[in-house]
XYZ file of C-alpha atoms in Angstrom:
126
model
C 0.116 -0.227 0.075
C 2.750 2.660 0.820
C 4.349 1.825 -2.372
C 1.334 2.623 -4.182
C 1.069 5.755 -2.189
C 4.478 6.641 -3.122
C 3.866 6.124 -6.770
C 0.585 8.382 -6.777
C 2.279 11.042 -4.838
C 5.220 10.959 -7.405
C 2.813 11.254 -10.528
C 1.159 13.976 -8.821
C 4.161 16.026 -8.568
C 5.016 15.462 -12.051
C 1.889 16.438 -13.510
C 1.582 19.553 -11.261
C 5.201 20.572 -12.358
C 7.691 22.193 -9.931
C 5.463 25.213 -9.455
C 7.279 27.522 -11.768
C 5.293 29.503 -14.349
C 5.361 28.445 -17.706
C 5.147 30.296 -21.223
C 3.747 28.978 -24.141
C 5.117 30.139 -27.639
C 3.456 29.375 -30.961
C 3.934 31.053 -34.196
C 5.276 30.737 -37.507
C 8.500 30.752 -39.670
C 8.811 31.708 -42.960
C 11.532 31.718 -45.379
C 11.200 34.249 -48.675
C 7.547 34.605 -47.731
C 7.077 30.638 -47.642
C 6.317 28.533 -44.697
C 9.384 26.709 -43.579
C 8.606 22.789 -44.461
C 10.811 21.208 -41.834
C 12.864 22.597 -39.093
C 13.891 23.372 -35.427
C 13.411 26.506 -33.226
C 15.512 27.168 -30.241
C 14.926 29.576 -27.474
C 18.325 30.087 -25.360
C 17.927 31.821 -21.979
C 19.629 35.192 -21.985
C 19.211 35.901 -18.086
C 19.533 32.530 -16.289
C 22.142 30.563 -18.158
C 21.412 27.424 -15.844
C 18.171 26.899 -17.720
C 18.233 24.705 -20.571
C 17.717 25.687 -23.981
C 14.183 24.869 -25.103
C 13.463 23.755 -28.663
C 10.427 22.774 -31.023
C 10.151 21.107 -34.348
C 8.838 23.633 -37.157
C 6.363 21.845 -39.677
C 4.762 23.584 -42.181
C 5.643 26.999 -40.977
C 4.237 26.269 -37.412
C 5.876 25.575 -34.073
C 4.806 25.342 -30.566
C 7.209 25.324 -27.525
C 6.572 25.276 -23.815
C 9.260 27.209 -21.751
C 10.261 29.055 -18.691
C 9.640 32.831 -19.048
C 12.479 35.231 -19.625
C 14.493 36.837 -22.526
C 15.551 34.407 -25.160
C 17.831 34.348 -28.018
C 15.995 32.626 -30.986
C 17.806 30.225 -33.094
C 16.005 28.867 -36.619
C 17.312 25.693 -38.173
C 15.854 24.438 -41.448
C 16.609 21.033 -42.613
C 16.567 19.768 -46.316
C 17.540 16.303 -47.672
C 20.759 16.811 -49.958
C 21.179 13.395 -50.787
C 21.712 9.790 -49.190
C 24.589 7.940 -48.267
C 24.597 4.484 -49.687
C 27.928 3.260 -48.403
C 26.105 0.549 -46.362
C 23.309 -0.844 -48.730
C 21.568 -2.412 -45.847
C 21.207 0.895 -44.076
C 21.043 3.999 -46.097
C 21.540 7.425 -44.228
C 19.616 10.508 -45.659
C 22.255 13.333 -45.793
C 20.479 16.312 -44.097
C 21.702 20.108 -43.964
C 20.688 23.355 -42.521
C 19.776 25.571 -45.182
C 18.987 28.833 -42.984
C 21.713 31.583 -42.856
C 23.976 31.791 -39.704
C 22.477 35.202 -38.882
C 19.244 33.152 -38.083
C 20.928 30.277 -35.950
C 24.637 30.120 -34.860
C 25.248 33.942 -34.875
C 21.493 34.838 -34.263
C 20.511 38.424 -32.782
C 16.969 37.404 -32.743
C 15.605 38.044 -29.262
C 12.002 37.566 -27.772
C 10.790 37.955 -24.477
C 8.715 35.037 -23.197
C 5.987 35.602 -20.777
C 3.909 33.424 -18.340
C 1.045 32.174 -20.443
C 0.369 31.903 -24.225
C 2.171 34.067 -26.842
C 2.552 33.972 -30.461
C 5.596 34.969 -32.566
C 6.113 35.443 -36.388
C 9.676 35.188 -37.588
C 9.868 36.190 -41.300
C 13.402 35.334 -43.140
C 14.686 36.815 -46.398
């Protein structure tokens, strides 16, 4: 009986979270006025470096990420298949590259402020 109570208490703790308010960011990512087909968006904390980078998948130009509030550096990666490595015929591997310019990812200056609750951002790129 005690074991079951411990499991239930643990599950309730996980479901309720640690009490920290979260933000939920949804939005769109475009490149040359077209929705990004497949990619990744990352939100890197600027204030509290102990927090992890939060990321989400971009599909058909849309994304959704839950993360702690605060100022974030935004990094956008757009993935495209460039070929297939067939050196091992039993396990071919797709060759995927990031096609987004560095100014949107490794050298990004995109900054957004995430607040508690829901917010929407649009990131157009050219």
